[in-house]
mmCIF file of C-alpha atoms in Angstrom:
data_model
loop_
_atom_site.group_PDB
_atom_site.id
_atom_site.type_symbol
_atom_site.label_atom_id
_atom_site.label_comp_id
_atom_site.label_asym_id
_atom_site.label_seq_id
_atom_site.Cartn_x
_atom_site.Cartn_y
_atom_site.Cartn_z
ATOM 1 C CA MET V 527 -98.791 -129.015 84.065
ATOM 2 C CA PRO V 528 -102.607 -128.905 84.085
ATOM 3 C CA HIS V 529 -104.710 -125.879 84.880
ATOM 4 C CA SER V 530 -107.687 -126.611 87.120
ATOM 5 C CA PRO V 531 -110.767 -126.720 84.818
ATOM 6 C CA LEU V 532 -113.251 -126.648 87.700
ATOM 7 C CA ARG V 533 -115.730 -124.125 86.380
ATOM 8 C CA LEU V 534 -117.524 -123.848 89.712
ATOM 9 C CA LEU V 535 -114.416 -122.344 91.268
ATOM 10 C CA ASP V 536 -114.719 -119.261 89.070
ATOM 11 C CA GLY V 537 -117.697 -117.975 91.040
ATOM 12 C CA LEU V 538 -117.277 -120.042 94.168
ATOM 13 C CA PHE V 539 -116.847 -117.242 96.680
ATOM 14 C CA GLU V 540 -119.497 -115.033 95.084
ATOM 15 C CA GLN V 541 -122.294 -117.490 95.819
ATOM 16 C CA GLU V 542 -123.862 -117.690 99.262
ATOM 17 C CA GLU V 543 -126.022 -120.601 98.155
ATOM 18 C CA MET V 544 -124.209 -123.292 96.186
ATOM 19 C CA GLU V 545 -126.032 -125.948 94.189
ATOM 20 C CA SER V 546 -124.379 -128.397 96.574
ATOM 21 C CA ALA V 547 -123.337 -127.536 100.120
ATOM 22 C CA ALA V 548 -120.397 -129.880 99.562
ATOM 23 C CA HIS V 549 -118.818 -127.114 97.505
ATOM 24 C CA ARG V 550 -118.553 -124.955 100.623
ATOM 25 C CA PHE V 551 -116.296 -127.411 102.449
ATOM 26 C CA VAL V 552 -112.528 -126.985 102.150
ATOM 27 C CA LEU V 553 -110.305 -129.964 102.935
ATOM 28 C CA GLY V 554 -107.357 -129.583 105.267
ATOM 29 C CA GLY V 555 -105.439 -132.260 107.123
ATOM 30 C CA PRO V 556 -101.951 -133.551 107.948
ATOM 31 C CA PHE V 557 -100.696 -133.697 104.363
ATOM 32 C CA GLY V 558 -96.960 -134.285 104.298
ATOM 33 C CA GLY V 559 -97.004 -135.746 107.782
ATOM 34 C CA GLU V 560 -98.735 -139.036 107.010
ATOM 35 C CA PRO V 561 -98.353 -141.871 104.471
ATOM 36 C CA VAL V 562 -99.045 -140.711 100.923
ATOM 37 C CA GLU V 563 -101.603 -143.512 100.554
ATOM 38 C CA THR V 564 -103.627 -142.048 103.428
ATOM 39 C CA SER V 565 -103.573 -138.587 101.876
ATOM 40 C CA ALA V 566 -104.542 -139.997 98.469
ATOM 41 C CA GLU V 567 -107.496 -141.889 99.901
ATOM 42 C CA ARG V 568 -108.791 -138.827 101.721
ATOM 43 C CA LEU V 569 -108.338 -136.495 98.732
ATOM 44 C CA ALA V 570 -110.134 -138.903 96.406
ATOM 45 C CA HIS V 571 -112.991 -139.431 98.856
ATOM 46 C CA PHE V 572 -113.448 -135.686 99.339
ATOM 47 C CA ALA V 573 -113.523 -135.102 95.575
ATOM 48 C CA ASP V 574 -115.973 -137.970 95.012
ATOM 49 C CA ALA V 575 -118.273 -136.494 97.652
ATOM 50 C CA GLY V 576 -118.449 -133.172 95.781
ATOM 51 C CA GLY V 577 -115.686 -131.172 97.448
ATOM 52 C CA LEU V 578 -113.828 -128.605 95.353
ATOM 53 C CA LEU V 579 -110.916 -127.129 97.314
ATOM 54 C CA VAL V 580 -108.017 -128.511 99.314
ATOM 55 C CA GLU V 581 -106.224 -126.160 101.722
ATOM 56 C CA THR V 582 -102.515 -126.129 102.517
ATOM 57 C CA SER V 583 -99.564 -123.779 103.044
ATOM 58 C CA HIS V 584 -95.953 -123.292 102.000
ATOM 59 C CA SER V 585 -94.997 -123.902 105.649
ATOM 60 C CA TYR V 586 -97.118 -126.908 106.636
ATOM 61 C CA ALA V 587 -95.368 -130.165 107.589
ATOM 62 C CA LYS V 588 -92.018 -128.348 107.392
ATOM 63 C CA GLY V 589 -92.586 -127.656 103.717
ATOM 64 C CA GLN V 590 -93.780 -131.153 102.795
ATOM 65 C CA ALA V 591 -97.541 -130.551 102.617
ATOM 66 C CA GLU V 592 -97.671 -128.953 99.159
ATOM 67 C CA PRO V 593 -95.537 -131.679 97.525
ATOM 68 C CA ALA V 594 -97.705 -134.372 99.134
ATOM 69 C CA ILE V 595 -100.875 -132.852 97.679
ATOM 70 C CA GLY V 596 -99.120 -132.233 94.371
ATOM 71 C CA GLN V 597 -98.263 -135.907 94.075
ATOM 72 C CA TRP V 598 -101.981 -136.701 94.028
ATOM 73 C CA LEU V 599 -102.970 -133.723 91.852
ATOM 74 C CA ARG V 600 -100.512 -134.757 89.143
ATOM 75 C CA LYS V 601 -102.244 -138.125 88.930
ATOM 76 C CA ASN V 602 -105.711 -136.546 89.090
ATOM 77 C CA PRO V 603 -105.431 -133.241 87.201
ATOM 78 C CA GLY V 604 -108.392 -130.901 87.452
ATOM 79 C CA THR V 605 -110.102 -132.940 90.153
ATOM 80 C CA LEU V 606 -109.612 -130.486 93.017
ATOM 81 C CA GLY V 607 -108.698 -126.845 93.204
ATOM 82 C CA VAL V 608 -106.080 -125.744 95.703
ATOM 83 C CA LEU V 609 -105.795 -122.958 98.254
ATOM 84 C CA THR V 610 -102.347 -122.268 99.666
ATOM 85 C CA LYS V 611 -100.740 -119.637 101.859
ATOM 86 C CA VAL V 612 -97.419 -117.805 101.790
ATOM 87 C CA GLY V 613 -95.745 -115.715 104.467
ATOM 88 C CA HIS V 614 -94.351 -118.337 106.841
ATOM 89 C CA ASP V 615 -91.107 -120.215 106.446
ATOM 90 C CA THR V 616 -90.949 -123.960 106.984
ATOM 91 C CA THR V 617 -90.569 -123.447 110.754
ATOM 92 C CA GLY V 618 -93.821 -121.466 110.854
ATOM 93 C CA ALA V 619 -92.080 -118.126 111.465
ATOM 94 C CA ASP V 620 -93.276 -114.961 109.718
ATOM 95 C CA ILE V 621 -91.185 -113.749 106.790
ATOM 96 C CA PRO V 622 -91.110 -110.387 104.966
ATOM 97 C CA LEU V 623 -93.801 -110.058 102.319
ATOM 98 C CA ASP V 624 -91.696 -108.217 99.782
ATOM 99 C CA ARG V 625 -92.573 -108.841 96.147
ATOM 100 C CA ASP V 626 -89.546 -111.000 95.340
ATOM 101 C CA THR V 627 -90.006 -113.294 98.339
ATOM 102 C CA VAL V 628 -93.720 -113.736 97.683
ATOM 103 C CA HIS V 629 -93.098 -114.460 94.002
ATOM 104 C CA ASP V 630 -90.392 -116.997 94.901
ATOM 105 C CA HIS V 631 -92.778 -118.813 97.237
ATOM 106 C CA VAL V 632 -95.587 -118.765 94.683
ATOM 107 C CA ARG V 633 -93.316 -120.247 92.010
ATOM 108 C CA ALA V 634 -92.256 -122.938 94.495
ATOM 109 C CA ALA V 635 -95.909 -123.655 95.316
ATOM 110 C CA LEU V 636 -96.801 -124.014 91.628
ATOM 111 C CA ASP V 637 -93.976 -126.500 91.189
ATOM 112 C CA ASN V 638 -94.813 -128.368 94.411
ATOM 113 C CA LEU V 639 -98.489 -128.651 93.524
ATOM 114 C CA GLY V 640 -97.995 -129.408 89.851
ATOM 115 C CA VAL V 641 -100.457 -126.770 88.636
ATOM 116 C CA GLU V 642 -100.158 -123.754 86.377
ATOM 117 C CA THR V 643 -102.465 -121.612 88.491
ATOM 118 C CA ILE V 644 -103.187 -121.544 92.228
ATOM 119 C CA ASP V 645 -106.920 -121.224 92.744
ATOM 120 C CA VAL V 646 -106.704 -119.198 95.980
ATOM 121 C CA LEU V 647 -103.545 -117.615 97.427
ATOM 122 C CA LEU V 648 -103.550 -116.092 100.917
ATOM 123 C CA TYR V 649 -101.039 -114.083 102.856
ATOM 124 C CA HIS V 650 -100.542 -116.371 105.870
ATOM 125 C CA CYS V 651 -99.672 -113.369 108.050
ATOM 126 C CA ASP V 652 -99.338 -109.611 107.835
ATOM 127 C CA ASP V 653 -96.122 -107.634 107.377
ATOM 128 C CA PRO V 654 -97.239 -104.621 109.451
ATOM 129 C CA ASP V 655 -94.355 -102.326 108.524
ATOM 130 C CA ARG V 656 -94.932 -102.787 104.801
ATOM 131 C CA PRO V 657 -97.247 -100.319 102.986
ATOM 132 C CA LEU V 658 -100.630 -101.805 102.182
ATOM 133 C CA ALA V 659 -100.475 -100.464 98.651
ATOM 134 C CA GLU V 660 -97.326 -102.538 98.070
ATOM 135 C CA LEU V 661 -98.926 -105.685 99.521
ATOM 136 C CA ALA V 662 -102.007 -105.178 97.350
ATOM 137 C CA ASP V 663 -99.875 -104.515 94.253
ATOM 138 C CA THR V 664 -98.012 -107.796 94.784
ATOM 139 C CA LEU V 665 -101.278 -109.758 94.918
ATOM 140 C CA VAL V 666 -102.760 -108.004 91.891
ATOM 141 C CA GLY V 667 -99.543 -108.600 89.957
ATOM 142 C CA LEU V 668 -99.851 -112.328 90.633
ATOM 143 C CA LEU V 669 -103.469 -112.241 89.463
ATOM 144 C CA ASP V 670 -102.633 -110.330 86.314
ATOM 145 C CA ALA V 671 -99.781 -112.717 85.519
ATOM 146 C CA GLY V 672 -102.157 -115.690 85.782
ATOM 147 C CA TYR V 673 -100.274 -117.316 88.653
ATOM 148 C CA VAL V 674 -103.317 -117.184 90.954
ATOM 149 C CA ARG V 675 -107.068 -116.887 90.494
ATOM 150 C CA ARG V 676 -108.133 -115.404 93.829
ATOM 151 C CA VAL V 677 -106.241 -113.736 96.702
ATOM 152 C CA GLY V 678 -106.768 -112.907 100.344
ATOM 153 C CA ALA V 679 -105.317 -112.737 103.836
ATOM 154 C CA SER V 680 -105.241 -114.837 106.994
ATOM 155 C CA ASN V 681 -104.745 -113.733 110.609
ATOM 156 C CA TRP V 682 -104.623 -109.990 109.964
ATOM 157 C CA GLU V 683 -105.709 -107.476 112.568
ATOM 158 C CA PRO V 684 -109.151 -106.143 111.604
ATOM 159 C CA GLN V 685 -107.993 -102.591 110.834
ATOM 160 C CA ARG V 686 -105.313 -103.875 108.473
ATOM 161 C CA LEU V 687 -107.718 -106.330 106.844
ATOM 162 C CA SER V 688 -110.178 -103.501 106.222
ATOM 163 C CA ALA V 689 -107.448 -101.350 104.681
ATOM 164 C CA LEU V 690 -106.240 -104.211 102.464
ATOM 165 C CA ALA V 691 -109.792 -104.904 101.330
ATOM 166 C CA ALA V 692 -110.180 -101.224 100.417
ATOM 167 C CA GLU V 693 -106.866 -101.235 98.523
ATOM 168 C CA LEU V 694 -107.885 -104.324 96.541
ATOM 169 C CA ALA V 695 -111.390 -102.987 95.930
ATOM 170 C CA GLY V 696 -109.781 -99.976 94.307
ATOM 171 C CA ARG V 697 -108.137 -102.433 91.916
ATOM 172 C CA GLY V 698 -111.402 -104.270 91.253
ATOM 173 C CA ARG V 699 -110.681 -107.236 93.547
ATOM 174 C CA THR V 700 -112.409 -108.663 96.631
ATOM 175 C CA PRO V 701 -110.139 -110.691 98.917
ATOM 176 C CA VAL V 702 -110.921 -113.880 100.797
ATOM 177 C CA ALA V 703 -110.503 -113.625 104.582
ATOM 178 C CA SER V 704 -109.201 -116.601 106.574
ATOM 179 C CA TYR V 705 -109.671 -116.873 110.347
ATOM 180 C CA GLN V 706 -110.614 -119.407 112.969
ATOM 181 C CA PHE V 707 -114.403 -119.483 113.168
ATOM 182 C CA SER V 708 -116.786 -122.001 114.692
ATOM 183 C CA LEU V 709 -119.651 -122.306 117.151
ATOM 184 C CA ALA V 710 -116.998 -122.393 119.905
ATOM 185 C CA GLU V 711 -115.313 -119.053 120.557
ATOM 186 C CA PRO V 712 -111.740 -119.619 121.784
ATOM 187 C CA ASP V 713 -109.900 -117.852 124.561
ATOM 188 C CA PRO V 714 -107.660 -115.501 122.511
ATOM 189 C CA ALA V 715 -104.904 -115.660 125.131
ATOM 190 C CA LEU V 716 -104.499 -119.380 124.370
ATOM 191 C CA MET V 717 -104.565 -119.191 120.557
ATOM 192 C CA GLY V 718 -100.813 -118.907 120.155
ATOM 193 C CA GLY V 719 -100.884 -115.874 117.875
ATOM 194 C CA SER V 720 -103.639 -117.091 115.551
ATOM 195 C CA LEU V 721 -106.715 -114.901 115.314
ATOM 196 C CA HIS V 722 -110.353 -115.812 115.770
ATOM 197 C CA ALA V 723 -113.054 -114.104 113.704
ATOM 198 C CA ASP V 724 -114.333 -112.055 116.625
ATOM 199 C CA ARG V 725 -116.863 -109.246 116.394
ATOM 200 C CA ALA V 726 -114.309 -106.732 115.085
ATOM 201 C CA VAL V 727 -113.160 -109.096 112.327
ATOM 202 C CA LEU V 728 -116.730 -110.049 111.424
ATOM 203 C CA ASP V 729 -117.657 -106.356 111.180
ATOM 204 C CA VAL V 730 -114.897 -105.887 108.579
ATOM 205 C CA ILE V 731 -115.967 -109.020 106.707
ATOM 206 C CA ARG V 732 -119.571 -107.812 106.543
ATOM 207 C CA GLU V 733 -118.646 -104.239 105.654
ATOM 208 C CA HIS V 734 -116.530 -105.340 102.695
ATOM 209 C CA ARG V 735 -118.645 -108.415 101.879
ATOM 210 C CA LEU V 736 -115.669 -110.752 102.125
ATOM 211 C CA PRO V 737 -115.907 -114.543 101.890
ATOM 212 C CA LEU V 738 -114.676 -116.151 105.125
ATOM 213 C CA LEU V 739 -112.618 -119.329 105.065
ATOM 214 C CA ALA V 740 -113.290 -120.754 108.527
ATOM 215 C CA TRP V 741 -110.375 -122.884 109.678
ATOM 216 C CA SER V 742 -110.783 -125.103 112.749
ATOM 217 C CA SER V 743 -114.475 -124.965 111.922
ATOM 218 C CA GLN V 744 -115.054 -127.864 114.328
ATOM 219 C CA ALA V 745 -112.958 -126.270 117.098
ATOM 220 C CA ARG V 746 -110.238 -128.937 116.787
ATOM 221 C CA GLY V 747 -112.634 -131.692 117.798
ATOM 222 C CA TYR V 748 -113.972 -129.899 120.873
ATOM 223 C CA PHE V 749 -117.606 -130.875 120.305
ATOM 224 C CA ALA V 750 -116.727 -134.555 119.945
ATOM 225 C CA ARG V 751 -114.906 -134.680 123.278
ATOM 226 C CA THR V 752 -116.402 -135.369 126.691
ATOM 227 C CA GLU V 753 -113.575 -134.111 128.887
ATOM 228 C CA ALA V 754 -110.874 -131.447 128.852
ATOM 229 C CA ARG V 755 -107.506 -132.092 127.260
ATOM 230 C CA GLN V 756 -104.421 -130.157 126.274
ATOM 231 C CA LEU V 757 -103.619 -129.238 122.678
ATOM 232 C CA ASN V 758 -99.941 -129.131 121.710
ATOM 233 C CA GLY V 759 -98.997 -129.057 125.376
ATOM 234 C CA ARG V 760 -101.197 -126.023 126.086
ATOM 235 C CA PRO V 761 -104.638 -125.695 127.695
ATOM 236 C CA ASP V 762 -107.448 -126.146 125.184
ATOM 237 C CA PRO V 763 -108.423 -122.606 124.075
ATOM 238 C CA TYR V 764 -111.978 -123.802 123.430
ATOM 239 C CA ASP V 765 -112.578 -125.230 126.903
ATOM 240 C CA THR V 766 -114.456 -122.274 128.417
ATOM 241 C CA GLU V 767 -117.661 -122.089 130.411
ATOM 242 C CA ASP V 768 -119.597 -120.643 127.448
ATOM 243 C CA ASN V 769 -118.317 -123.325 125.085
ATOM 244 C CA ARG V 770 -119.095 -126.130 127.500
ATOM 245 C CA ALA V 771 -122.684 -124.863 127.534
ATOM 246 C CA ARG V 772 -122.712 -124.755 123.724
ATOM 247 C CA ARG V 773 -121.403 -128.301 123.592
ATOM 248 C CA ASP V 774 -124.173 -129.418 125.965
ATOM 249 C CA ARG V 775 -126.760 -127.805 123.692
ATOM 250 C CA CYS V 776 -125.217 -129.540 120.675
ATOM 251 C CA ARG V 777 -125.549 -132.860 122.469
ATOM 252 C CA GLU V 778 -129.172 -132.145 123.284
ATOM 253 C CA LEU V 779 -130.060 -131.160 119.739
ATOM 254 C CA ALA V 780 -128.046 -134.036 118.266
ATOM 255 C CA ALA V 781 -130.094 -136.488 120.343
ATOM 256 C CA GLU V 782 -133.292 -134.963 118.933
ATOM 257 C CA LEU V 783 -132.017 -135.065 115.335
ATOM 258 C CA GLY V 784 -130.366 -138.492 115.478
ATOM 259 C CA SER V 785 -126.977 -136.955 114.786
ATOM 260 C CA ARG V 786 -123.720 -136.187 116.610
ATOM 261 C CA PRO V 787 -122.729 -133.047 118.553
ATOM 262 C CA GLU V 788 -119.781 -132.233 116.282
ATOM 263 C CA THR V 789 -122.006 -132.563 113.216
ATOM 264 C CA VAL V 790 -124.585 -130.216 114.719
ATOM 265 C CA ALA V 791 -121.828 -127.708 115.491
ATOM 266 C CA LEU V 792 -120.600 -127.886 111.890
ATOM 267 C CA ALA V 793 -124.168 -127.479 110.607
ATOM 268 C CA TRP V 794 -124.297 -124.253 112.643
ATOM 269 C CA THR V 795 -121.215 -123.000 110.783
ATOM 270 C CA LEU V 796 -122.765 -123.891 107.425
ATOM 271 C CA GLN V 797 -125.774 -121.756 108.343
ATOM 272 C CA GLN V 798 -123.604 -118.636 108.475
ATOM 273 C CA PRO V 799 -123.670 -116.639 105.200
ATOM 274 C CA GLN V 800 -120.470 -116.320 103.164
ATOM 275 C CA VAL V 801 -118.630 -118.870 105.343
ATOM 276 C CA TRP V 802 -116.636 -121.772 103.854
ATOM 277 C CA PRO V 803 -115.712 -124.255 106.618
ATOM 278 C CA SER V 804 -112.283 -125.854 106.411
ATOM 279 C CA ILE V 805 -112.338 -129.363 107.860
ATOM 280 C CA GLY V 806 -109.364 -131.465 108.929
ATOM 281 C CA PRO V 807 -110.522 -135.093 108.904
ATOM 282 C CA ARG V 808 -107.963 -137.836 109.379
ATOM 283 C CA THR V 809 -110.121 -140.547 107.781
ATOM 284 C CA THR V 810 -112.730 -140.925 105.072
ATOM 285 C CA ASP V 811 -115.309 -141.755 107.757
ATOM 286 C CA GLN V 812 -114.654 -138.365 109.318
ATOM 287 C CA ILE V 813 -115.223 -136.719 105.932
ATOM 288 C CA ASP V 814 -118.598 -138.442 105.750
ATOM 289 C CA LEU V 815 -119.493 -137.246 109.257
ATOM 290 C CA SER V 816 -118.636 -133.685 108.279
ATOM 291 C CA PHE V 817 -120.633 -133.881 105.066
ATOM 292 C CA HIS V 818 -123.626 -135.160 107.026
ATOM 293 C CA ALA V 819 -123.937 -131.600 108.366
ATOM 294 C CA ARG V 820 -125.420 -130.693 104.967
ATOM 295 C CA SER V 821 -128.549 -132.665 105.810
ATOM 296 C CA LEU V 822 -129.215 -130.865 109.106
ATOM 297 C CA ALA V 823 -131.467 -127.964 108.147
ATOM 298 C CA LEU V 824 -131.351 -125.991 111.382
ATOM 299 C CA THR V 825 -134.037 -123.403 112.036
ATOM 300 C CA GLY V 826 -133.178 -119.817 112.851
ATOM 301 C CA ASP V 827 -134.284 -120.421 116.435
ATOM 302 C CA GLN V 828 -132.002 -123.437 116.713
ATOM 303 C CA VAL V 829 -129.053 -121.497 115.290
ATOM 304 C CA ARG V 830 -129.562 -118.725 117.861
ATOM 305 C CA TRP V 831 -130.135 -121.180 120.706
ATOM 306 C CA LEU V 832 -126.957 -123.132 119.965
ATOM 307 C CA ARG V 833 -124.914 -119.954 120.131
ATOM 308 C CA HIS V 834 -126.646 -117.968 122.866
ATOM 309 C CA GLY V 835 -128.809 -120.449 124.770
ATOM 310 C CA ARG V 836 -131.976 -118.496 124.184
#
């Protein structure tokens, strides 16, 4: 099984300015829940455009996402690095993060993906009753064994994230943080247990100088829509008065720049330091639209205006 030879991944999360902004995009999507030909086309297009990392999880698509990506990686070894998450079962429920369970899931992920080393491994959730020292030891053990190259955590409460970052710093490691983050700030009551990178989370990220993987970096298509809709049978968490005003400003600026509102919103995310936007395009055309955000060099005034309206 091939080891990813992508040299740029070695220092990826240490560099605020990459030689190509394409390297800061992370590819998500409905892998395992769509025809394999569709996944293959999107993965190849993303790689050809300069992307480096594809994002998935042990639990996505009822456990079928990793094998679907692995099918392509085996045919294209070393073309893309992979970020995956452990801590949910195939129903999406939290599981204990004891060492044996985590190691079992990592070994399964390596086999599913067809790689010798996972480029980035994240805890998909916290295990609040488990000592942080134990959770940190498990991650460092995986690093030392060569199973993973970088570790981190997703959807942890800010105090626990700060404590984990301190534990890992004491072992010479800096984790990657993974939260929802975009120009649109969601209503937390409608997020279904997932956490947004709010001020408290961002304070921890800045204090510990953590890279931020920003999932739903385009607010699940909010900036491309013109009217409210439900998401998964629930009210859209992004459809708030403040976000509607931000969407209007994106439309205004997009008209000036000859672009699209969702592309302007993604360009705003790219302007944030130490943020790696995860995108979930369904087509190659949508990948191209996302990558167009690289060409929108927003001014500091525009970045502030899009967010705050002043």
